Short mmCIF file of C-alpha atoms in Angstrom, two decimals:
data_model
loop_
_atom_site.label_atom_id
_atom_site.label_comp_id
_atom_site.label_asym_id
_atom_site.label_seq_id
_atom_site.Cartn_x
_atom_site.Cartn_y
_atom_site.Cartn_z
CA MET E 1 54.96 77.15 12.97
CA MET E 2 58.59 77.11 11.76
CA ALA E 3 58.71 73.31 12.11
CA ARG E 4 55.71 72.98 9.79
CA PHE E 5 57.38 75.29 7.29
CA PHE E 6 60.58 73.22 7.28
CA LEU E 7 58.60 69.97 6.96
CA TRP E 8 56.65 71.50 4.08
CA LEU E 9 59.95 72.27 2.38
CA GLY E 10 61.12 68.72 3.00
CA TRP E 11 63.77 69.86 5.46
CA SER E 12 62.98 67.41 8.24
CA ARG E 13 66.71 66.90 8.80
CA PHE E 14 67.04 70.52 9.95
CA HIS E 15 66.38 70.09 13.65
CA ARG E 16 67.04 73.02 15.92
CA VAL E 17 70.22 72.86 17.98
CA PRO E 18 69.60 75.29 20.83
CA PRO E 19 72.51 77.51 21.86
CA PRO E 20 74.08 76.87 25.26
CA ALA E 21 73.03 79.04 28.20
CA LYS E 22 76.48 80.61 28.40
CA ARG E 23 78.11 81.35 25.07
CA ALA E 24 80.86 83.50 23.66
CA CYS E 25 79.69 86.68 21.95
CA ARG E 26 81.30 89.37 19.84
CA VAL E 27 79.85 92.83 19.26
CA TYR E 28 80.45 94.65 15.99
CA ASN E 29 79.59 98.31 15.59
CA VAL E 30 79.09 99.14 11.93
CA VAL E 31 77.75 102.13 10.04
CA TRP E 32 75.28 101.64 7.20
CA LEU E 33 75.17 104.41 4.62
CA ASP E 34 71.68 104.93 3.24
CA PRO E 35 72.09 105.03 -0.56
CA PHE E 36 69.11 107.36 -1.00
CA SER E 37 69.46 110.01 1.71
CA GLN E 38 73.22 109.52 2.33
CA ALA E 39 72.45 109.34 6.06
CA GLU E 40 74.71 107.27 8.30
CA TRP E 41 73.01 104.72 10.55
CA PRO E 42 75.12 103.17 13.33
CA ILE E 43 74.17 99.51 13.85
CA SER E 44 75.22 97.26 16.71
CA VAL E 45 75.48 93.58 15.66
CA THR E 46 76.09 90.89 18.29
CA VAL E 47 77.10 87.40 17.14
CA ALA E 48 76.87 84.49 19.61
CA PHE E 49 78.79 81.24 19.08
CA TYR E 50 78.44 77.54 19.84
CA PRO E 51 81.36 76.04 21.81
CA ASN E 52 82.83 74.75 18.51
CA GLY E 53 83.11 78.34 17.20
CA ARG E 54 80.17 78.25 14.76
CA PRO E 55 77.76 81.23 14.96
CA CYS E 56 74.42 80.35 16.50
CA GLU E 57 72.62 83.66 17.04
CA VAL E 58 72.59 87.18 15.65
CA PHE E 59 71.21 90.24 17.39
CA ALA E 60 71.06 93.63 15.71
CA GLN E 61 69.82 97.04 16.69
CA LEU E 62 69.99 100.51 15.23
CA GLU E 63 71.52 102.98 17.61
CA LYS E 64 69.25 105.70 16.22
CA SER E 65 65.90 104.05 16.61
CA SER E 66 63.73 104.27 13.51
CA SER E 67 60.67 102.09 13.77
CA THR E 68 60.64 100.69 10.23
CA LEU E 69 64.36 100.11 9.76
CA ASP E 70 64.85 98.83 13.30
CA ALA E 71 61.95 96.38 12.97
CA ALA E 72 63.27 95.04 9.65
CA LEU E 73 66.75 94.64 11.09
CA ILE E 74 65.57 92.85 14.24
CA ALA E 75 63.25 90.55 12.27
CA SER E 76 66.03 89.66 9.82
CA ALA E 77 68.45 88.93 12.65
CA ARG E 78 65.86 86.68 14.30
CA MET E 79 65.27 84.82 11.01
CA MET E 80 69.02 84.34 10.52
CA SER E 81 69.34 83.03 14.08
CA HIS E 82 66.62 80.45 13.42
CA LEU E 83 68.37 79.33 10.24
CA LEU E 84 71.81 79.17 11.91
CA GLN E 85 70.40 76.99 14.70
CA ARG E 86 69.03 74.64 12.08
CA GLY E 87 72.39 74.13 10.41
CA VAL E 88 72.30 76.59 7.51
CA LYS E 89 75.83 77.75 6.76
CA VAL E 90 76.87 81.39 7.00
CA ARG E 91 78.06 81.37 3.39
CA ASP E 92 74.59 80.28 2.26
CA LEU E 93 72.94 83.02 4.32
CA ALA E 94 75.25 85.61 2.78
CA HIS E 95 74.33 84.33 -0.67
CA ILE E 96 70.59 84.41 0.09
CA VAL E 97 70.56 87.90 1.56
CA GLY E 98 72.92 89.37 -1.03
CA GLU E 99 73.43 93.09 -1.38
CA TYR E 100 70.30 95.08 -1.98
CA GLY E 101 71.24 98.36 -0.31
CA SER E 102 69.28 97.72 2.88
CA PRO E 103 70.54 97.73 6.47
CA VAL E 104 70.00 93.97 6.54
CA ASP E 105 73.09 93.62 4.30
CA VAL E 106 75.38 94.18 7.30
CA LEU E 107 74.19 91.00 9.06
CA PRO E 108 75.75 88.36 6.78
CA LYS E 109 78.87 90.49 6.46
CA ALA E 110 79.22 90.57 10.25
CA LEU E 111 78.74 86.78 10.33
CA LEU E 112 81.38 86.26 7.65
CA PHE E 113 83.72 88.59 9.52
CA ALA E 114 83.08 86.67 12.76
CA GLU E 115 84.03 83.42 10.99
CA GLY E 116 87.17 85.05 9.60
CA ARG E 117 86.04 84.86 5.98
CA LEU E 118 85.78 88.56 5.29
#
């Protein structure tokens, strides 16, 4: 399904580079402040790396499980992992996601921090 989507976009050069079976990982524990209710949501973000040091996967999970927020965060992390494995740069992901006040905003920031750019 994703391959058809990338071919439809004309991105045939974006072939998936699967991550190695054993890879270095870093875990970042961040707190997202809900702008509406002012509630604090602890989020655990794990970034996995290729042997050359480039991020290849992102995993995220709310420590206080809320079905809607947790599902959005996990789905966004999965989408970012797919894009990273197809060669999209972290800076481009951060630009695409932007800052909209959602818990998904912490994912590109954790990637930029993992690369040493933040």
